[in-house]
Amino acid sequence: MPSVILKPGKERRLVAGHPWVYAGEIAKITGEPKDGDDVDIRDYKERFQGRGLLNTKSQITVRRFTTQKEELDKAFFRRRIEAASKYRVHGPAFRVVFSESDQLPGLILDKYDDYLVMQALTLGIDRRKPWIVEIARELFQPKAVIERSDAPVRKLEGLPETKGVLWGETDGKVRLQFEEFSIEVNLLEDQKTGFFLDQRGNYAIVAGHCAGRRVLDCFSYHGGFALAAAKAGAASVEAVEISEPANARARGNAELNGLTGKIEFICANAFDVLKKYDSEKRQFDVIILDPPTFTRTKQNVDDALRGYKEINLRALKMLPPGGLLATFTCSHHINADLFKAVIVDAAADAHKTVRLVETLTQSPDHPVLLAVPETEYLRGFLLQVMG
Ligand code: SAH
């Protein structure tokens, strides 16, 4: 078996349970493997540290799939995907495979009703797409398998963005019936794989505080929080989203749920809207802030923190005593301590005392590996402004 042999001491992260080998940690590669091939990972004394897939074009040169001496063949992928599926509670839409969290680095597999959507985020997975499609068909008997590898991270692997129907027939449209609301998504057109499945568990929690209250949902996408709030009997709901297609979808979803006229959809930059409402001294009882990631790198953390501070400060100023702020970050570089510090800072500037009602996180179909901090990325606080 071709091997990647590490420099002395560079096995430590792997031994501690983290599956990545960086380019700078490699002393030599033996046996002339090609990019995308299976390789053994060995420490400087050539002791076996697991088996993974190679891509010398990526800074993350090997991703470990197993610590055992087992073949990374189609049967292996089938076992892993089956195990991932067993771990999940199956609902109308859920993430079946979440990359490293299911010991399948680079593979995302989401199930929307009878349709499967995959993302191949690494070269190793990209090469094995035919296997993934066959396994997905065997295990789930879908009507179609769609690829949404139109993700910018593919560039880091030397791969172009791509999307399309890999198997079966579909126009991408699917209607999903959740407990809180129904939605329609287009799996071929909408952001990510169609929906932000990681927020699924948080709609009901936030909606539970919305009856009879004035709600502002910022960065609302298809209106998940806004729809749940309106269904729960909010007095008024405003949803702010910069993307026109997302806004149109959200409007359609309101209609689908008999909520036409109950939600005001605003297609605008949420930073501008928050600034304007703050200067007009507008008041809301519940504000949701679920922005896109403000940084994908460690270098931009300070800029990102300024962004979080600005929106949280403005939101807090608009909340009277008893008001609630549901605030999120999905940048894994913004750890819990940093995020908490920025909210504390914003609350101090807004002259508000806030208490933590609940800590919010990514839904359980996006599990976190304790030894792999990158798998934990969605952090949220549900805060109450005190008198
Ligand atoms: N809360 C949503 C997910 C939000 S994802 C849900 O539960 O489904 C972040 C959203 O913010 C995306 O839809 C993106 O289009 C939007 N967005 C990005 N920048 C924005 C901005 N400056 N103002 C308003 N919306 C923005």
Tab-separated table of C-alpha atoms and ligand atoms in Angstrom:
chain	number	residue	atom	x	y	z
A	1	MET	CA	0.000	0.000	0.000
A	2	PRO	CA	1.389	3.435	-0.887
A	3	SER	CA	2.120	5.397	2.272
A	4	VAL	CA	2.368	8.959	3.458
A	5	ILE	CA	5.119	9.116	6.057
A	6	LEU	CA	4.946	11.937	8.553
A	7	LYS	CA	7.689	14.064	10.033
A	8	PRO	CA	8.594	13.324	13.674
A	9	GLY	CA	5.872	14.511	16.100
A	10	LYS	CA	3.383	15.221	13.305
A	11	GLU	CA	1.295	12.151	14.172
A	12	ARG	CA	0.057	13.842	17.358
A	13	ARG	CA	-3.124	15.314	15.913
A	14	LEU	CA	-4.056	11.956	14.352
A	15	VAL	CA	-3.341	10.086	17.562
A	16	ALA	CA	-5.624	12.569	19.362
A	17	GLY	CA	-8.457	11.710	16.950
A	18	HIS	CA	-8.280	14.434	14.297
A	19	PRO	CA	-8.317	12.982	10.756
A	20	TRP	CA	-6.290	15.536	8.741
A	21	VAL	CA	-2.694	15.451	7.501
A	22	TYR	CA	-1.402	18.825	6.292
A	23	ALA	CA	1.100	19.135	3.437
A	24	GLY	CA	3.817	20.532	5.722
A	25	GLU	CA	3.628	17.506	8.020
A	26	ILE	CA	4.658	14.984	5.369
A	27	ALA	CA	8.268	13.727	5.203
A	28	LYS	CA	7.774	11.541	2.113
A	29	ILE	CA	5.259	9.642	0.040
A	30	THR	CA	6.144	6.080	-0.991
A	31	GLY	CA	4.732	3.902	-3.771
A	32	GLU	CA	3.718	6.678	-6.223
A	33	PRO	CA	-0.002	6.987	-5.410
A	34	LYS	CA	-2.069	9.305	-7.600
A	35	ASP	CA	-4.265	12.079	-6.224
A	36	GLY	CA	-7.559	10.582	-5.081
A	37	ASP	CA	-5.993	7.180	-4.254
A	38	ASP	CA	-6.080	5.381	-0.896
A	39	VAL	CA	-2.919	5.704	1.161
A	40	ASP	CA	-1.710	4.452	4.508
A	41	ILE	CA	-0.711	7.114	6.980
A	42	ARG	CA	2.471	6.262	8.901
A	43	ASP	CA	4.405	8.136	11.553
A	44	TYR	CA	8.165	8.769	11.242
A	45	LYS	CA	8.857	5.284	12.622
A	46	GLU	CA	6.482	4.006	9.912
A	47	ARG	CA	3.873	2.862	12.440
A	48	PHE	CA	0.356	2.648	10.948
A	49	GLN	CA	-1.885	5.624	11.851
A	50	GLY	CA	-4.811	4.863	9.587
A	51	ARG	CA	-5.866	4.923	5.983
A	52	GLY	CA	-7.196	7.810	3.958
A	53	LEU	CA	-7.507	9.523	0.590
A	54	LEU	CA	-4.713	11.587	-0.921
A	55	ASN	CA	-4.789	14.936	-2.706
A	56	THR	CA	-1.393	16.598	-3.060
A	57	LYS	CA	-3.119	19.679	-4.540
A	58	SER	CA	-4.802	20.365	-1.198
A	59	GLN	CA	-3.183	21.779	1.936
A	60	ILE	CA	-5.123	19.026	3.704
A	61	THR	CA	-3.215	16.382	1.809
A	62	VAL	CA	-4.677	13.272	3.423
A	63	ARG	CA	-8.034	12.826	5.124
A	64	ARG	CA	-8.205	9.705	7.253
A	65	PHE	CA	-11.265	7.501	6.759
A	66	THR	CA	-10.325	4.669	9.117
A	67	THR	CA	-7.874	3.758	11.837
A	68	GLN	CA	-8.186	0.070	10.826
A	69	LYS	CA	-6.363	-1.854	8.120
A	70	GLU	CA	-9.496	-2.190	5.978
A	71	GLU	CA	-10.062	-1.690	2.263
A	72	LEU	CA	-11.609	1.655	1.317
A	73	ASP	CA	-13.753	-0.061	-1.282
A	74	LYS	CA	-17.419	0.328	-2.194
A	75	ALA	CA	-18.449	-2.030	0.632
A	76	PHE	CA	-16.607	0.237	3.098
A	77	PHE	CA	-18.486	3.329	1.858
A	78	ARG	CA	-21.749	1.422	2.041
A	79	ARG	CA	-21.086	0.423	5.667
A	80	ARG	CA	-20.232	4.004	6.607
A	81	ILE	CA	-23.294	5.528	4.864
A	82	GLU	CA	-25.553	2.882	6.373
A	83	ALA	CA	-24.186	3.624	9.853
A	84	ALA	CA	-24.712	7.360	9.292
A	85	SER	CA	-28.304	6.761	8.210
A	86	LYS	CA	-28.991	4.568	11.262
A	87	TYR	CA	-27.731	7.333	13.558
A	88	ARG	CA	-30.305	9.813	12.209
A	89	VAL	CA	-33.930	10.343	13.105
A	90	HIS	CA	-35.552	10.155	9.669
A	91	GLY	CA	-37.896	13.064	8.923
A	92	PRO	CA	-39.177	14.934	5.852
A	93	ALA	CA	-35.662	16.345	5.293
A	94	PHE	CA	-32.404	15.650	7.102
A	95	ARG	CA	-28.670	15.343	6.649
A	96	VAL	CA	-27.764	11.679	6.219
A	97	VAL	CA	-23.979	12.149	6.039
A	98	PHE	CA	-22.040	15.050	7.519
A	99	SER	CA	-18.485	14.603	6.283
A	100	GLU	CA	-15.889	14.158	9.068
A	101	SER	CA	-18.685	13.725	11.635
A	102	ASP	CA	-19.584	10.436	9.927
A	103	GLN	CA	-15.974	9.442	9.186
A	104	LEU	CA	-16.592	10.232	5.524
A	105	PRO	CA	-14.505	13.394	5.029
A	106	GLY	CA	-15.666	15.451	2.052
A	107	LEU	CA	-19.078	13.834	1.634
A	108	ILE	CA	-22.377	15.557	2.375
A	109	LEU	CA	-25.571	13.643	1.701
A	110	ASP	CA	-28.949	15.219	2.399
A	111	LYS	CA	-32.335	13.582	2.015
A	112	TYR	CA	-35.317	15.696	0.991
A	113	ASP	CA	-38.435	13.579	0.843
A	114	ASP	CA	-37.695	11.045	-1.951
A	115	TYR	CA	-34.694	12.928	-3.293
A	116	LEU	CA	-31.028	12.788	-2.342
A	117	VAL	CA	-28.603	15.659	-2.713
A	118	MET	CA	-24.874	15.069	-2.446
A	119	GLN	CA	-21.888	17.363	-2.233
A	120	ALA	CA	-18.406	16.105	-3.057
A	121	LEU	CA	-16.114	18.565	-1.321
A	122	THR	CA	-12.839	16.691	-1.883
A	123	LEU	CA	-11.105	15.030	-4.804
A	124	GLY	CA	-11.256	11.646	-3.047
A	125	ILE	CA	-15.044	11.802	-2.830
A	126	ASP	CA	-15.369	13.360	-6.295
A	127	ARG	CA	-13.621	10.282	-7.774
A	128	ARG	CA	-15.972	7.943	-5.917
A	129	LYS	CA	-19.206	9.638	-6.993
A	130	PRO	CA	-20.403	6.617	-9.012
A	131	TRP	CA	-20.125	4.444	-5.869
A	132	ILE	CA	-21.948	7.004	-3.762
A	133	VAL	CA	-24.813	7.193	-6.263
A	134	GLU	CA	-25.110	3.384	-6.422
A	135	ILE	CA	-25.048	3.071	-2.626
A	136	ALA	CA	-27.563	5.891	-2.228
A	137	ARG	CA	-29.910	4.136	-4.666
A	138	GLU	CA	-29.506	0.789	-2.903
A	139	LEU	CA	-30.084	2.166	0.574
A	140	PHE	CA	-32.788	4.784	-0.024
A	141	GLN	CA	-34.494	4.005	-3.370
A	142	PRO	CA	-34.705	7.711	-4.217
A	143	LYS	CA	-36.536	9.203	-7.199
A	144	ALA	CA	-33.357	11.060	-8.117
A	145	VAL	CA	-29.841	11.814	-6.903
A	146	ILE	CA	-28.736	15.408	-7.354
A	147	GLU	CA	-25.238	16.834	-7.055
A	148	ARG	CA	-24.680	20.288	-5.527
A	149	SER	CA	-20.926	20.517	-5.650
A	150	ASP	CA	-21.209	24.213	-6.518
A	151	ALA	CA	-19.329	25.013	-3.330
A	152	PRO	CA	-16.374	27.427	-3.396
A	153	VAL	CA	-14.294	25.161	-1.062
A	154	ARG	CA	-13.784	22.797	-4.003
A	155	LYS	CA	-11.180	25.275	-5.299
A	156	LEU	CA	-8.908	24.288	-2.401
A	157	GLU	CA	-8.958	20.741	-3.797
A	158	GLY	CA	-8.239	21.859	-7.377
A	159	LEU	CA	-11.826	21.058	-8.386
A	160	PRO	CA	-14.318	23.176	-10.388
A	161	GLU	CA	-17.817	23.862	-9.100
A	162	THR	CA	-20.467	21.624	-10.592
A	163	LYS	CA	-24.105	20.656	-10.144
A	164	GLY	CA	-26.769	18.585	-11.851
A	165	VAL	CA	-28.867	15.442	-11.731
A	166	LEU	CA	-26.578	12.408	-11.297
A	167	TRP	CA	-29.332	9.831	-11.539
A	168	GLY	CA	-33.097	9.766	-12.095
A	169	GLU	CA	-35.349	12.558	-13.199
A	170	THR	CA	-36.326	15.719	-11.395
A	171	ASP	CA	-36.813	19.431	-11.944
A	172	GLY	CA	-35.437	19.916	-8.427
A	173	LYS	CA	-38.741	21.017	-6.909
A	174	VAL	CA	-39.853	19.335	-3.703
A	175	ARG	CA	-42.459	20.150	-1.073
A	176	LEU	CA	-41.712	19.294	2.537
A	177	GLN	CA	-44.140	19.061	5.406
A	178	PHE	CA	-42.483	19.833	8.739
A	179	GLU	CA	-44.312	20.062	12.052
A	180	GLU	CA	-43.987	23.852	12.154
A	181	PHE	CA	-44.703	24.605	8.493
A	182	SER	CA	-44.584	23.373	4.908
A	183	ILE	CA	-41.975	24.612	2.499
A	184	GLU	CA	-41.109	24.273	-1.143
A	185	VAL	CA	-37.477	24.150	-2.206
A	186	ASN	CA	-35.655	23.739	-5.475
A	187	LEU	CA	-32.814	21.331	-4.894
A	188	LEU	CA	-31.106	22.366	-8.127
A	189	GLU	CA	-31.320	26.125	-7.625
A	190	ASP	CA	-31.547	27.163	-3.980
A	191	GLN	CA	-28.580	27.870	-1.683
A	192	LYS	CA	-26.435	25.016	-0.317
A	193	THR	CA	-28.340	21.767	-0.936
A	194	GLY	CA	-31.692	23.583	-0.899
A	195	PHE	CA	-32.384	24.434	2.733
A	196	PHE	CA	-30.438	25.271	5.884
A	197	LEU	CA	-31.103	21.930	7.565
A	198	ASP	CA	-28.801	22.840	10.447
A	199	GLN	CA	-31.387	25.312	11.831
A	200	ARG	CA	-34.220	22.755	11.827
A	201	GLY	CA	-34.174	22.212	15.578
A	202	ASN	CA	-34.228	25.911	16.423
A	203	TYR	CA	-37.428	27.093	14.721
A	204	ALA	CA	-39.756	25.588	17.307
A	205	ILE	CA	-37.616	26.816	20.204
A	206	VAL	CA	-37.707	30.415	19.007
A	207	ALA	CA	-41.338	30.226	17.828
A	208	GLY	CA	-42.274	29.117	21.333
A	209	HIS	CA	-41.605	32.708	22.444
A	210	CYS	CA	-43.335	34.501	19.562
A	211	ALA	CA	-47.103	34.319	20.239
A	212	GLY	CA	-48.584	37.810	20.353
A	213	ARG	CA	-45.194	39.441	19.842
A	214	ARG	CA	-43.533	41.657	17.231
A	215	VAL	CA	-40.900	39.577	15.451
A	216	LEU	CA	-37.997	40.621	13.207
A	217	ASP	CA	-36.203	37.798	11.337
A	218	CYS	CA	-32.930	39.035	9.821
A	219	PHE	CA	-31.076	37.006	7.161
A	220	SER	CA	-34.258	35.006	6.750
A	221	TYR	CA	-33.513	32.970	3.568
A	222	HIS	CA	-36.688	30.931	2.893
A	223	GLY	CA	-38.238	32.344	6.050
A	224	GLY	CA	-37.805	29.399	8.408
A	225	PHE	CA	-37.932	31.445	11.612
A	226	ALA	CA	-40.476	33.927	10.210
A	227	LEU	CA	-42.869	31.170	9.134
A	228	ALA	CA	-42.579	29.362	12.464
A	229	ALA	CA	-43.164	32.628	14.341
A	230	ALA	CA	-46.213	33.555	12.249
A	231	LYS	CA	-47.658	30.049	12.655
A	232	ALA	CA	-47.146	30.347	16.407
A	233	GLY	CA	-49.332	33.471	16.405
A	234	ALA	CA	-46.885	36.362	16.355
A	235	ALA	CA	-48.564	39.801	16.355
A	236	SER	CA	-46.382	40.852	13.415
A	237	VAL	CA	-43.428	39.401	11.530
A	238	GLU	CA	-40.874	41.138	9.319
A	239	ALA	CA	-38.335	39.079	7.383
A	240	VAL	CA	-35.216	40.690	5.914
A	241	GLU	CA	-33.238	38.882	3.214
A	242	ILE	CA	-30.890	40.266	0.562
A	243	SER	CA	-31.392	37.532	-2.063
A	244	GLU	CA	-34.390	38.094	-4.334
A	245	PRO	CA	-34.815	34.384	-5.209
A	246	ALA	CA	-34.734	33.487	-1.487
A	247	ASN	CA	-37.296	36.211	-0.796
A	248	ALA	CA	-39.563	34.971	-3.565
A	249	ARG	CA	-39.359	31.445	-2.165
A	250	ALA	CA	-40.151	32.740	1.334
A	251	ARG	CA	-43.226	34.566	-0.010
A	252	GLY	CA	-44.352	31.377	-1.725
A	253	ASN	CA	-43.880	29.480	1.513
A	254	ALA	CA	-46.035	31.997	3.385
A	255	GLU	CA	-48.791	31.417	0.850
A	256	LEU	CA	-48.369	27.656	1.133
A	257	ASN	CA	-48.982	27.938	4.874
A	258	GLY	CA	-51.949	30.288	4.630
A	259	LEU	CA	-49.844	33.096	6.090
A	260	THR	CA	-50.087	35.575	3.213
A	261	GLY	CA	-50.197	39.072	4.653
A	262	LYS	CA	-48.994	37.884	8.044
A	263	ILE	CA	-45.318	38.334	7.190
A	264	GLU	CA	-43.762	41.440	5.655
A	265	PHE	CA	-40.899	40.410	3.393
A	266	ILE	CA	-38.161	42.960	2.878
A	267	CYS	CA	-35.560	42.364	0.191
A	268	ALA	CA	-32.642	44.404	1.519
A	269	ASN	CA	-29.300	44.398	3.258
A	270	ALA	CA	-30.007	43.559	6.901
A	271	PHE	CA	-27.181	45.847	8.059
A	272	ASP	CA	-28.979	48.806	6.430
A	273	VAL	CA	-32.388	47.810	7.752
A	274	LEU	CA	-31.087	47.375	11.305
A	275	LYS	CA	-29.360	50.750	11.110
A	276	LYS	CA	-32.494	52.455	9.817
A	277	TYR	CA	-34.834	50.835	12.362
A	278	ASP	CA	-32.414	51.652	15.158
A	279	SER	CA	-32.324	55.327	14.134
A	280	GLU	CA	-36.137	55.329	13.915
A	281	LYS	CA	-36.204	53.842	17.447
A	282	ARG	CA	-38.317	50.917	16.278
A	283	GLN	CA	-39.113	48.269	18.865
A	284	PHE	CA	-39.497	44.506	18.499
A	285	ASP	CA	-40.143	41.789	21.053
A	286	VAL	CA	-38.199	39.006	19.328
A	287	ILE	CA	-35.278	39.499	16.925
A	288	ILE	CA	-33.510	36.694	15.057
A	289	LEU	CA	-30.015	37.267	13.639
A	290	ASP	CA	-28.792	34.376	11.490
A	291	PRO	CA	-26.189	35.898	9.173
A	292	PRO	CA	-24.037	34.033	6.664
A	293	THR	CA	-20.485	33.302	7.725
A	294	PHE	CA	-18.554	36.561	8.060
A	295	THR	CA	-15.198	34.790	7.835
A	296	ARG	CA	-13.879	31.594	6.333
A	297	THR	CA	-10.342	32.197	7.587
A	298	LYS	CA	-8.646	32.881	10.911
A	299	GLN	CA	-7.122	36.065	9.476
A	300	ASN	CA	-10.502	37.779	9.099
A	301	VAL	CA	-11.798	37.060	12.590
A	302	ASP	CA	-11.462	40.684	13.764
A	303	ASP	CA	-13.501	42.029	10.836
A	304	ALA	CA	-16.089	39.323	11.429
A	305	LEU	CA	-16.351	40.258	15.110
A	306	ARG	CA	-17.008	43.884	14.137
A	307	GLY	CA	-19.859	42.669	11.925
A	308	TYR	CA	-21.388	40.564	14.698
A	309	LYS	CA	-21.021	43.409	17.166
A	310	GLU	CA	-22.798	45.865	14.875
A	311	ILE	CA	-25.879	43.773	14.203
A	312	ASN	CA	-26.196	42.523	17.770
A	313	LEU	CA	-25.794	46.023	19.209
A	314	ARG	CA	-28.517	47.420	16.959
A	315	ALA	CA	-30.848	44.518	17.663
A	316	LEU	CA	-30.374	44.772	21.434
A	317	LYS	CA	-31.180	48.489	21.335
A	318	MET	CA	-34.566	47.694	19.754
A	319	LEU	CA	-35.601	45.154	22.391
A	320	PRO	CA	-37.576	46.344	25.416
A	321	PRO	CA	-37.325	44.547	28.780
A	322	GLY	CA	-38.567	40.979	28.333
A	323	GLY	CA	-37.591	41.049	24.659
A	324	LEU	CA	-35.672	38.147	23.157
A	325	LEU	CA	-32.677	37.951	20.852
A	326	ALA	CA	-31.901	34.701	19.016
A	327	THR	CA	-28.418	35.327	17.668
A	328	PHE	CA	-26.230	32.961	15.657
A	329	THR	CA	-22.816	32.588	14.108
A	330	CYS	CA	-21.974	29.864	11.600
A	331	SER	CA	-18.269	30.700	11.344
A	332	HIS	CA	-16.374	27.880	13.014
A	333	HIS	CA	-13.488	30.321	13.591
A	334	ILE	CA	-15.747	32.270	15.952
A	335	ASN	CA	-15.630	29.965	18.942
A	336	ALA	CA	-18.117	30.066	21.799
A	337	ASP	CA	-15.920	32.317	23.947
A	338	LEU	CA	-15.342	34.851	21.164
A	339	PHE	CA	-19.033	34.936	20.294
A	340	LYS	CA	-20.052	35.337	23.911
A	341	ALA	CA	-17.508	38.143	24.370
A	342	VAL	CA	-18.858	40.051	21.365
A	343	ILE	CA	-22.444	39.792	22.637
A	344	VAL	CA	-21.396	40.907	26.131
A	345	ASP	CA	-19.655	43.859	24.504
A	346	ALA	CA	-22.723	44.727	22.397
A	347	ALA	CA	-25.035	44.447	25.428
A	348	ALA	CA	-22.780	46.761	27.443
A	349	ASP	CA	-22.806	49.358	24.637
A	350	ALA	CA	-26.590	49.047	24.346
A	351	HIS	CA	-26.915	49.458	28.151
A	352	LYS	CA	-28.848	46.183	28.377
A	353	THR	CA	-28.542	43.307	30.810
A	354	VAL	CA	-29.126	40.012	29.040
A	355	ARG	CA	-29.621	36.553	30.387
A	356	LEU	CA	-29.118	33.280	28.589
A	357	VAL	CA	-32.451	31.535	28.117
A	358	GLU	CA	-30.978	28.728	26.057
A	359	THR	CA	-27.844	27.819	24.148
A	360	LEU	CA	-28.664	26.934	20.544
A	361	THR	CA	-26.639	24.834	18.149
A	362	GLN	CA	-26.701	22.916	14.851
A	363	SER	CA	-29.417	20.258	14.632
A	364	PRO	CA	-28.469	16.707	15.707
A	365	ASP	CA	-28.154	15.427	12.125
A	366	HIS	CA	-25.026	17.656	12.000
A	367	PRO	CA	-23.197	15.901	14.848
A	368	VAL	CA	-20.019	17.252	16.396
A	369	LEU	CA	-16.881	15.155	16.789
A	370	LEU	CA	-15.321	16.208	20.067
A	371	ALA	CA	-11.810	15.808	18.676
A	372	VAL	CA	-12.595	17.748	15.482
A	373	PRO	CA	-13.467	21.380	16.298
A	374	GLU	CA	-14.224	22.102	12.622
A	375	THR	CA	-17.378	19.963	12.881
A	376	GLU	CA	-18.896	22.443	15.360
A	377	TYR	CA	-19.765	25.654	13.551
A	378	LEU	CA	-23.284	26.859	14.353
A	379	ARG	CA	-23.482	28.577	17.706
A	380	GLY	CA	-26.412	30.501	19.007
A	381	PHE	CA	-27.760	32.158	22.104
A	382	LEU	CA	-31.365	32.791	22.946
A	383	LEU	CA	-31.125	35.836	25.200
A	384	GLN	CA	-33.647	37.773	27.188
A	385	VAL	CA	-33.251	41.479	27.795
A	386	MET	CA	-33.887	42.194	31.466
A	387	GLY	CA	-35.526	45.256	32.972
B	1	SAH	N1	-32.189	31.835	8.836
B	1	SAH	C1	-32.154	31.109	7.580
B	1	SAH	C2	-30.737	30.849	7.073
B	1	SAH	C3	-29.917	32.081	6.892
B	1	SAH	S1	-28.510	31.844	5.923
B	1	SAH	C4	-32.906	29.792	7.737
B	1	SAH	O1	-33.242	29.412	8.847
B	1	SAH	O2	-33.113	29.131	6.722
B	1	SAH	C5	-28.020	33.474	5.654
B	1	SAH	C6	-28.895	34.245	4.688
B	1	SAH	O3	-28.461	35.603	4.716
B	1	SAH	C7	-28.819	33.803	3.244
B	1	SAH	O4	-30.110	33.558	2.792
B	1	SAH	C8	-28.217	35.007	2.494
B	1	SAH	O5	-28.789	35.195	1.208
B	1	SAH	C9	-28.597	36.138	3.402
B	1	SAH	N2	-27.741	37.334	3.371
B	1	SAH	C10	-26.417	37.425	3.152
B	1	SAH	N3	-25.989	38.681	3.347
B	1	SAH	C11	-27.077	39.415	3.713
B	1	SAH	C12	-27.277	40.769	4.058
B	1	SAH	N4	-26.261	41.649	4.102
B	1	SAH	N5	-28.529	41.168	4.393
B	1	SAH	C13	-29.559	40.298	4.377
B	1	SAH	N6	-29.425	39.006	4.045
B	1	SAH	C14	-28.196	38.558	3.732
